[in-house]
Short mmCIF file of C-alpha atoms in Angstrom, two decimals:
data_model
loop_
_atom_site.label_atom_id
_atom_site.label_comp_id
_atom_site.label_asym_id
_atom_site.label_seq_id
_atom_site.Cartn_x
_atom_site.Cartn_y
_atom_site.Cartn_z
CA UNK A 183 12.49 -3.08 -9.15
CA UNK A 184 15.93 -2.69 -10.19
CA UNK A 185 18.85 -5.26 -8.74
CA UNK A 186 21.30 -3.21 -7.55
CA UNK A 187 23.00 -6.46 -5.50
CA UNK A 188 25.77 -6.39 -8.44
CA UNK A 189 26.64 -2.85 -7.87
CA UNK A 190 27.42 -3.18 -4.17
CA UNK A 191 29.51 -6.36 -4.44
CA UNK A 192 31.49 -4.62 -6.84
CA UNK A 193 32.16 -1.67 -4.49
CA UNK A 194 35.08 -1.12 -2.11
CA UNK A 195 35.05 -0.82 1.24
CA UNK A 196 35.48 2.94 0.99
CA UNK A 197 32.97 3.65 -1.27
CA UNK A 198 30.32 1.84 0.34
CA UNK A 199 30.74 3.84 3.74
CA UNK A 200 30.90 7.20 1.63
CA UNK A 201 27.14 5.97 -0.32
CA UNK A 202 25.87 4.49 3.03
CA UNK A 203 26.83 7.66 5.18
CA UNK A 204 25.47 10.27 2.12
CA UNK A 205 22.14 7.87 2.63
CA UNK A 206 22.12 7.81 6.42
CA UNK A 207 22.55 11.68 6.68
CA UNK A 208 20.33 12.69 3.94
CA UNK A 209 17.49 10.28 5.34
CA UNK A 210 18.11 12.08 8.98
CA UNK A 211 18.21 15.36 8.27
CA UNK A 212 16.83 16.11 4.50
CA UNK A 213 19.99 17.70 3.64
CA UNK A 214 22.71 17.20 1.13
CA UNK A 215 25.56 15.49 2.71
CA UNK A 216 29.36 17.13 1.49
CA UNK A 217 32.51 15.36 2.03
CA UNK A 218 33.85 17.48 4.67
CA UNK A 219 31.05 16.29 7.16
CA UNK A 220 31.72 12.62 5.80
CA UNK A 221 35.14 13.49 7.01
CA UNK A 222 34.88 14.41 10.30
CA UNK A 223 34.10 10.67 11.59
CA UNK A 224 35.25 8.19 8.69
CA UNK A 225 36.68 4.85 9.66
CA UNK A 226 40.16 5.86 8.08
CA UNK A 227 41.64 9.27 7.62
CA UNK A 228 41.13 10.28 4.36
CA UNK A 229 40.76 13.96 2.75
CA UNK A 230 38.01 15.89 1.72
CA UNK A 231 39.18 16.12 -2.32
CA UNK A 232 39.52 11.90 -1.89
CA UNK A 233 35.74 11.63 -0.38
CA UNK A 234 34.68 13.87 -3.35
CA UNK A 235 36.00 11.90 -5.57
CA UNK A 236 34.51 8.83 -4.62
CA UNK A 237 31.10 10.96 -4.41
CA UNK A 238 32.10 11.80 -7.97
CA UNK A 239 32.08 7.97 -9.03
CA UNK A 240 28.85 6.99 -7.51
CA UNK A 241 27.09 9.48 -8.95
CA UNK A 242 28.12 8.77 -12.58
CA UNK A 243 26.83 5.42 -11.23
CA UNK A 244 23.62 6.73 -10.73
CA UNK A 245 23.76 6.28 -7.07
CA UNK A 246 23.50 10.00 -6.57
CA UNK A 247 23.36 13.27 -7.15
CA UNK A 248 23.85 16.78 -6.57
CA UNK A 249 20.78 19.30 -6.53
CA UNK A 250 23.20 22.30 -6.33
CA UNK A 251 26.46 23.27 -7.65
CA UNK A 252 28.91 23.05 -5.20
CA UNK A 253 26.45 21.40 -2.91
CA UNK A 254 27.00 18.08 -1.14
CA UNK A 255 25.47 14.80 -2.50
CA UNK A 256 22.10 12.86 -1.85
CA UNK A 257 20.71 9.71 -2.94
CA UNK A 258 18.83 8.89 -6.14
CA UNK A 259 16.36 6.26 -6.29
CA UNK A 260 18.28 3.54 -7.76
CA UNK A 261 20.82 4.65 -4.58
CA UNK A 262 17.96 4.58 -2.04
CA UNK A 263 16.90 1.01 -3.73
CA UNK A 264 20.54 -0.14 -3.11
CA UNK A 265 20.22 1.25 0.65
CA UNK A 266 17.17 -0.02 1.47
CA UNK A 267 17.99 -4.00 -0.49
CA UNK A 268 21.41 -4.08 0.64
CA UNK A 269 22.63 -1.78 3.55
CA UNK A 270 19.57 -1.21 5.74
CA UNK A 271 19.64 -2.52 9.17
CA UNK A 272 15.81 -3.33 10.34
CA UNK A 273 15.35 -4.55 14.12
CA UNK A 274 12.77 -5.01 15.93
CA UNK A 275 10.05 -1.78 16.94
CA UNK A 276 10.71 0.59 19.13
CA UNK A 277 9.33 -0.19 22.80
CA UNK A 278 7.52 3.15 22.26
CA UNK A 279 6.21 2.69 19.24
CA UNK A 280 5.15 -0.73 19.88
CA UNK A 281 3.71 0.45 23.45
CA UNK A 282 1.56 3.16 21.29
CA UNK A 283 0.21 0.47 18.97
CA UNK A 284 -0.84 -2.27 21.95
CA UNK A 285 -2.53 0.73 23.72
CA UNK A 286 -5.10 0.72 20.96
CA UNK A 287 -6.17 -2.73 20.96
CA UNK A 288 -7.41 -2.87 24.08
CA UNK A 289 -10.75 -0.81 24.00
CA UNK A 290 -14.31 -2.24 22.20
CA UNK A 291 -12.00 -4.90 20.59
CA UNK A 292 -14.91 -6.36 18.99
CA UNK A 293 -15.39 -3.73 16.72
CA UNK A 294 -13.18 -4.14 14.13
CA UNK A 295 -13.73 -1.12 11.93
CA UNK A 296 -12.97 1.26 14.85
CA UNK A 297 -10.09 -0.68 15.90
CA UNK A 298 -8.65 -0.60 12.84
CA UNK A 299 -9.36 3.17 12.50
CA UNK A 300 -7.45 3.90 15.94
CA UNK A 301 -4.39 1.71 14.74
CA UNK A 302 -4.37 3.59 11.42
CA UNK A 303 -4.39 6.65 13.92
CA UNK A 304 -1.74 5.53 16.19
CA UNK A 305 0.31 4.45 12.98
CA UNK A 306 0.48 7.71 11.31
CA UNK A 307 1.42 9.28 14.45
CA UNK A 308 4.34 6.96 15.27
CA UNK A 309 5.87 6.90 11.62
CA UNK A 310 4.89 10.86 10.81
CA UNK A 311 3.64 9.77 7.36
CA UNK A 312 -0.25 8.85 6.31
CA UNK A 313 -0.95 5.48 6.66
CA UNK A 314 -2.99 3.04 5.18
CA UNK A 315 -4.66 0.01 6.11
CA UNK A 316 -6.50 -2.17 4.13
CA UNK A 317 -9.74 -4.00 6.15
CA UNK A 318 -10.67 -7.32 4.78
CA UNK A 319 -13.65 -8.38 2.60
CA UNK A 320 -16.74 -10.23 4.71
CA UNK A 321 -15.41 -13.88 4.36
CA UNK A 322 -18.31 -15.91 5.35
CA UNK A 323 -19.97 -17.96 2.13
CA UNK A 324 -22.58 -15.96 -0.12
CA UNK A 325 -26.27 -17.32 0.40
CA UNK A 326 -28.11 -14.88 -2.05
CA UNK A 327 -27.14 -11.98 -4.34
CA UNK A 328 -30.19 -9.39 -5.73
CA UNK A 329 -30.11 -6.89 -7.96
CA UNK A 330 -32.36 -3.62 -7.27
CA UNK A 331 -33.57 -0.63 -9.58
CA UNK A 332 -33.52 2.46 -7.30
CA UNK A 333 -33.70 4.77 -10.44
CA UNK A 334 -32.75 5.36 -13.57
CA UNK A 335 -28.85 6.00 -12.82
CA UNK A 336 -28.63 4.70 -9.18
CA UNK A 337 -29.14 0.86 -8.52
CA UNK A 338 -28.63 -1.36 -5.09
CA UNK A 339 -26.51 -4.73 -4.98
CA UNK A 340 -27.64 -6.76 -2.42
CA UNK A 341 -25.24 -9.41 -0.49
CA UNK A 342 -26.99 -11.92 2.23
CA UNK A 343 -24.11 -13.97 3.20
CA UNK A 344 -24.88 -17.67 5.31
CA UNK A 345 -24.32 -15.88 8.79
CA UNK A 346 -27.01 -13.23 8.16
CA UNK A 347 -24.31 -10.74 7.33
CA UNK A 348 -26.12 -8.27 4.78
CA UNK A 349 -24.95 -5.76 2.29
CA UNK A 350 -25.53 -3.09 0.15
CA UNK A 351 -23.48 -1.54 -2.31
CA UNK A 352 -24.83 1.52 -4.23
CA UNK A 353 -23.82 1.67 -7.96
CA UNK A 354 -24.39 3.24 -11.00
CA UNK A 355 -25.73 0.44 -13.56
CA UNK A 356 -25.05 0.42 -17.64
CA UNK A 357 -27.32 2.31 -19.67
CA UNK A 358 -30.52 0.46 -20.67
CA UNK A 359 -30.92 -1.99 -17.35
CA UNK A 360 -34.16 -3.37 -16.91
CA UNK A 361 -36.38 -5.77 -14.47
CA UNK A 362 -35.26 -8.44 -16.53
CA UNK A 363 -31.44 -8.11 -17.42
CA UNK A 364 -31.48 -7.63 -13.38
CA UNK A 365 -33.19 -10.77 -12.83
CA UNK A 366 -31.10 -12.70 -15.35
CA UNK A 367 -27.73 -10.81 -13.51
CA UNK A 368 -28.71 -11.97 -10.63
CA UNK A 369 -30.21 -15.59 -11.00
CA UNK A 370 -26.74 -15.87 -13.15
CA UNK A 371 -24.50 -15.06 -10.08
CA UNK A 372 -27.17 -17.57 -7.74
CA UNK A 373 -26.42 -19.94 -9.57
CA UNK A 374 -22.61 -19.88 -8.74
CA UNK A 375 -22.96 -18.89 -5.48
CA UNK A 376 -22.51 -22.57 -4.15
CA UNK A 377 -21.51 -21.55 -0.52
CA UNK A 378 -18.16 -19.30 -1.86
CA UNK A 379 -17.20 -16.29 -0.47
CA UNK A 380 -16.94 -13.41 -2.42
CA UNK A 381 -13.49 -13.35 -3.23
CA UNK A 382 -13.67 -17.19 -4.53
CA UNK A 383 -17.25 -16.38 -6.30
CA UNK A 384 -14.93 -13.26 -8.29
CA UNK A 385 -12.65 -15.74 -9.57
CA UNK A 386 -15.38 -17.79 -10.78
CA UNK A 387 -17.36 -15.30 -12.17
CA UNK A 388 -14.60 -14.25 -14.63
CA UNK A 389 -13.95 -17.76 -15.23
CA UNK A 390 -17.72 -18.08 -16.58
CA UNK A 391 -18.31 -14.94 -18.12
CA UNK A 392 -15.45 -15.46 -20.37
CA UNK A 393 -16.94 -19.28 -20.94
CA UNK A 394 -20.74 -18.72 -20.98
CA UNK A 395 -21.21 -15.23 -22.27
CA UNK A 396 -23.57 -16.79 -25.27
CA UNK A 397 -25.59 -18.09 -22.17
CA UNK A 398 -26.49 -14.60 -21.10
CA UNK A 399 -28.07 -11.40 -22.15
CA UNK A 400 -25.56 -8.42 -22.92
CA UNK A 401 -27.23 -6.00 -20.33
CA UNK A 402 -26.92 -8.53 -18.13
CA UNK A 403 -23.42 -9.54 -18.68
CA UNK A 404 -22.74 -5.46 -18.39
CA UNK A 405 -24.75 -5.57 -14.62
CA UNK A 406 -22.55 -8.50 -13.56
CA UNK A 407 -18.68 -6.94 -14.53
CA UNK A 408 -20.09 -3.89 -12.86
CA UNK A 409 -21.09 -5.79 -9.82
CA UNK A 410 -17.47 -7.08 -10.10
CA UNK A 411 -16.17 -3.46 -10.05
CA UNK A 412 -18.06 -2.28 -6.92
CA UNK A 413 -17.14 -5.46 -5.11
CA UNK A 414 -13.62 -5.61 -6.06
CA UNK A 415 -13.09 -1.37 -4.84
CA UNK A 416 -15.17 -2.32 -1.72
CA UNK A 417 -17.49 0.49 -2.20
CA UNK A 418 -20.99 0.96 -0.61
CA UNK A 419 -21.56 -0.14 3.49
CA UNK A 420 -18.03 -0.05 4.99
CA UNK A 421 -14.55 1.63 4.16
CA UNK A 422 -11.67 -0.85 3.22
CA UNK A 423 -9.43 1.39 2.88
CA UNK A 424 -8.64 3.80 5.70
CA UNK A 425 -6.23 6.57 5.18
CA UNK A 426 -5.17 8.37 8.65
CA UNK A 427 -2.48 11.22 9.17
CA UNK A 428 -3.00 12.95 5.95
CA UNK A 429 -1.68 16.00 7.32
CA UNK A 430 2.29 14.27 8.19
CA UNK A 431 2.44 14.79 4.66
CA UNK A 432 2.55 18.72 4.55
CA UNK A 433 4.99 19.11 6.95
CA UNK A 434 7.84 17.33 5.36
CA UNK A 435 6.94 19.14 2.43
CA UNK A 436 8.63 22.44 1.92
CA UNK A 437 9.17 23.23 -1.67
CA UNK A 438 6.11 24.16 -3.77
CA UNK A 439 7.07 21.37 -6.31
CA UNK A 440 6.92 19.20 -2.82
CA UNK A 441 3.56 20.71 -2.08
CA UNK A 442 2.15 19.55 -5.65
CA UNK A 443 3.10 16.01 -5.33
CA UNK A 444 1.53 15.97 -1.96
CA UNK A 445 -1.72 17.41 -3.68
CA UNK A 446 -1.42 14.71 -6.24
CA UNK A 447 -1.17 12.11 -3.90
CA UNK A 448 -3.95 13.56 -2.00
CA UNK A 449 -5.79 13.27 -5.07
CA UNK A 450 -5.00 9.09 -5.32
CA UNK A 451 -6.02 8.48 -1.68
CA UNK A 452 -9.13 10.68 -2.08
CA UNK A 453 -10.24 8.45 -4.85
CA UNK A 454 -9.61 4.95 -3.45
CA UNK A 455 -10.34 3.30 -7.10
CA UNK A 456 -7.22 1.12 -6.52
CA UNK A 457 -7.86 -0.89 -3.62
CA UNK A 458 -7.24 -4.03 -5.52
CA UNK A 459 -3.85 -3.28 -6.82
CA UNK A 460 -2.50 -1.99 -2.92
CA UNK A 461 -3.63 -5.47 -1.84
CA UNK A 462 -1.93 -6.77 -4.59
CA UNK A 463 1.58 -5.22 -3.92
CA UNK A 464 1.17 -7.03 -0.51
CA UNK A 465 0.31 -9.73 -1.62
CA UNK A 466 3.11 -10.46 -4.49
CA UNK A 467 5.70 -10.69 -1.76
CA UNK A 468 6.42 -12.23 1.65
CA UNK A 469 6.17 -9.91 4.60
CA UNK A 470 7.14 -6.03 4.77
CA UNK A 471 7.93 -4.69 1.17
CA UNK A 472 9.55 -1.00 0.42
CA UNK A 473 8.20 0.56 -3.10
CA UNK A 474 9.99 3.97 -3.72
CA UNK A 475 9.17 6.76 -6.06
CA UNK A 476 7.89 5.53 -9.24
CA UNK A 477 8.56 2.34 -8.46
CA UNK A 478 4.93 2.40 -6.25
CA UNK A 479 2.46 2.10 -9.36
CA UNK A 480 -0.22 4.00 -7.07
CA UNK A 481 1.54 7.07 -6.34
CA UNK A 482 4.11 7.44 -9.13
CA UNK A 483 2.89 10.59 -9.75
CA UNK A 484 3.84 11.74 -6.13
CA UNK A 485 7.29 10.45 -6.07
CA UNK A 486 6.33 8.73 -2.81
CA UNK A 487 7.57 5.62 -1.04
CA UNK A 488 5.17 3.28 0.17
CA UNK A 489 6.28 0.37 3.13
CA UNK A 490 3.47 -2.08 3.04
CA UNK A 491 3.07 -5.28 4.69
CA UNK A 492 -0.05 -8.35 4.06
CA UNK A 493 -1.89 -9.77 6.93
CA UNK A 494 -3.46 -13.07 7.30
CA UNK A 495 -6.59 -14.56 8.88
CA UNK A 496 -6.36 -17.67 10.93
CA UNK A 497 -6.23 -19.72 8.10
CA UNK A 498 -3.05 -17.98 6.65
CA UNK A 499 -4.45 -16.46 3.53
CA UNK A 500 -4.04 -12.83 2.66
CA UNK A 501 -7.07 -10.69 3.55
CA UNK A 502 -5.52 -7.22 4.09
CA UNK A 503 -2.64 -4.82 4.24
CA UNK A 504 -1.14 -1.98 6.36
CA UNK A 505 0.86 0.93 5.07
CA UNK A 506 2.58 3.73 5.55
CA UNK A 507 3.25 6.55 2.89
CA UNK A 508 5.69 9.51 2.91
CA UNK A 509 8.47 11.33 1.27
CA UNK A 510 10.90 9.00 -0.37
CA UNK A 511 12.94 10.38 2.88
CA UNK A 512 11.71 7.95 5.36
CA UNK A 513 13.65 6.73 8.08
CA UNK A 514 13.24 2.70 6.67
CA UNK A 515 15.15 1.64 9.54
CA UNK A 516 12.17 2.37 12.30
CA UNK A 517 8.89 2.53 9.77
CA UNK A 518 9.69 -1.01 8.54
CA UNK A 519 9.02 -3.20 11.25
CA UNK A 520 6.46 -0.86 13.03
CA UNK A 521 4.57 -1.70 9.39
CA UNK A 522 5.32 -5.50 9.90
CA UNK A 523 4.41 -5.55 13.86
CA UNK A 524 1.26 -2.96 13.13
CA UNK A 525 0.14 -5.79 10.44
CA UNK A 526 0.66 -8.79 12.77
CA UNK A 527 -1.62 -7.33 15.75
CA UNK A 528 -4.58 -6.67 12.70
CA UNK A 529 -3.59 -10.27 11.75
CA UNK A 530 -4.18 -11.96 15.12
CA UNK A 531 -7.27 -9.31 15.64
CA UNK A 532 -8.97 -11.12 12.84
CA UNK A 533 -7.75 -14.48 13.93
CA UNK A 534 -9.26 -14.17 17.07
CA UNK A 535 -12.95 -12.86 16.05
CA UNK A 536 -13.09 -15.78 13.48
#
């Protein structure tokens, strides 16, 4: 992300309420913001041709732009990255939108999937964008890992973890798999097991392959990286990551250039192969973080901001994040910490099963 902190120390008092209202309007209302409207309520009197000139210097700044001649200004993403690092004003959730999220936890809280699927719900309808909530991996140690041939393109991993948790995970193996290189996968993997979960075991396994790969047979080393893969996207029993409110995304999208980046994004959440890398934007950074446009590595192509925030189990390590995704017009100010509240009630959810 760019550091725009520079920038706004080295504006003026005037010029930073001309960027911050252009940034407040646009993210209200959609709409270019022109300096007459700026000022009808500016802190000192000033003319229109003054406010357009300042416009005029923070957009050969970068900060923003014009989408039509003689139109007003809105922000550009290096001006909505200012906003958003140096200008926004986050409080705490809306009583409404906090009532809305409490009212789901209270029904069959001891089934975690649907819970989570009715606070993804609730979510998407508070913030009007889709949101996204990542449910954590089974945490309880591995007892036994087996490999299983259900034809010649379609094979079965099998986890048995030590509290009689089971499960399977459908894959596609490497070409040329047989009894044996299954076996030899799978006696490999036993023989690390040693009471880790399954995130600790991944670690180790990448540790080992990388050290022992003379030790083991090629087919087999191919059956164990793809194990990795299916583990890693949380593929097969249970959904990890639950996408909810879909359709928000249509409605703020008018233009048909809109309407394609909404299909491409579509496209990303459909897919799901980057479960991994959402948890790992959570998880580089303490508490609620803001990606915008192409600065969110899994919907570049979208031009989509993502507000994401980790969540923790009782023993305050990172097992999960909730999201919410939209048009790079959100209102920050109210998504934010409805994101970070949303992610502390999954938090203490988990804390309290375990």
């Amino acid at each position: 992300m760019t550091d725009t902190s520079g920038l706004l120390q080295e504006m003026n008092n005037r010029s930073r309420e001309v960027f911050r209202r252009v940034v407040e309007g646009y993210l209200a209302n959609g709409e270019p913001v022109g300096s007459r409207t700026l000022t009808r309520d500016f802190s000192e009197k000033v003319s229109a041709a003054t406010i357009r000139n300042v416009m005029q210097d923070l957009e050969y700044l970068g900060l923003l732009d014009s989408p039509h001649v003689s139109a007003g200004r809105i922000p550009t993403q290096l001006g909505l990255r200012m906003f958003v690092d140096g200008l926004l004003e986050v409080g705490n959730p809306d009583d409404n939108d906090r009532a809305q999220m409490d009212a789901t936890m209270g029904r069959n809280a001891d089934d975690v999937t649907a819970t989570l699927d009715r606070l993804g719900t609730a979510l998407s309808g508070v913030t009007h964008g889709a949101s996204l909530v990542l449910a954590p991996k089974h945490e309880a140690p591995i007892k036994h890992i087996e490999f299983v041939s259900l034809s010649q393109d379609r094979a079965l991993a099998v986890l048995v973890f030590s509290d009689g948790h089971v499960e399977n995970r459908l894959f596609v193996p490497p070409v040329g798999q047989t009894p044996s290189s299954m076996r030899e996968a799978a006696n490999f993997l036993n023989s690390l097991v040693e009471g880790k979960t399954l995130s600790e075991l991944q670690r180790t396994i990448k540790t080992e392959m990388s050290r022992r790969r003379q030790e083991i047979d090629v087919l087999a080393a191919e059956l164990v990286e793809s194990g990795l893969v299916i583990w890693e996207s949380g593929e097969g029993h249970s959904e990890r990551l639950i996408v909810r409110g879909r359709a928000n995304l249509l409605t703020t999208s008018g233009e048909s250039q809109d309407l394609e980046k909404v299909r491409s994004l579509f496209d990303d959440l459909e897919r799901k192969r980057d479960i991994a890398d959402f948890l790992e934007l959570a998880e580089d950074g303490d508490g609620v973080r803001i990606f915008i446009g192409s600065e969110n590595k899994l919907f570049s192509l979208s031009g989509s901001s993502l507000v994401v925030s980790p969540y923790m189990n009782s023993d305050r390590k990172i097992i999960g994040a909730v999201g919410v995704i939209g048009p790079t017009r959100l209102n920050y100010g109210r998504i934010v910490p409805i994101v970070n509240y949303t992610a502390q009630l999954v938090g203490k959810l988990i804390s309290d099963r375990s």
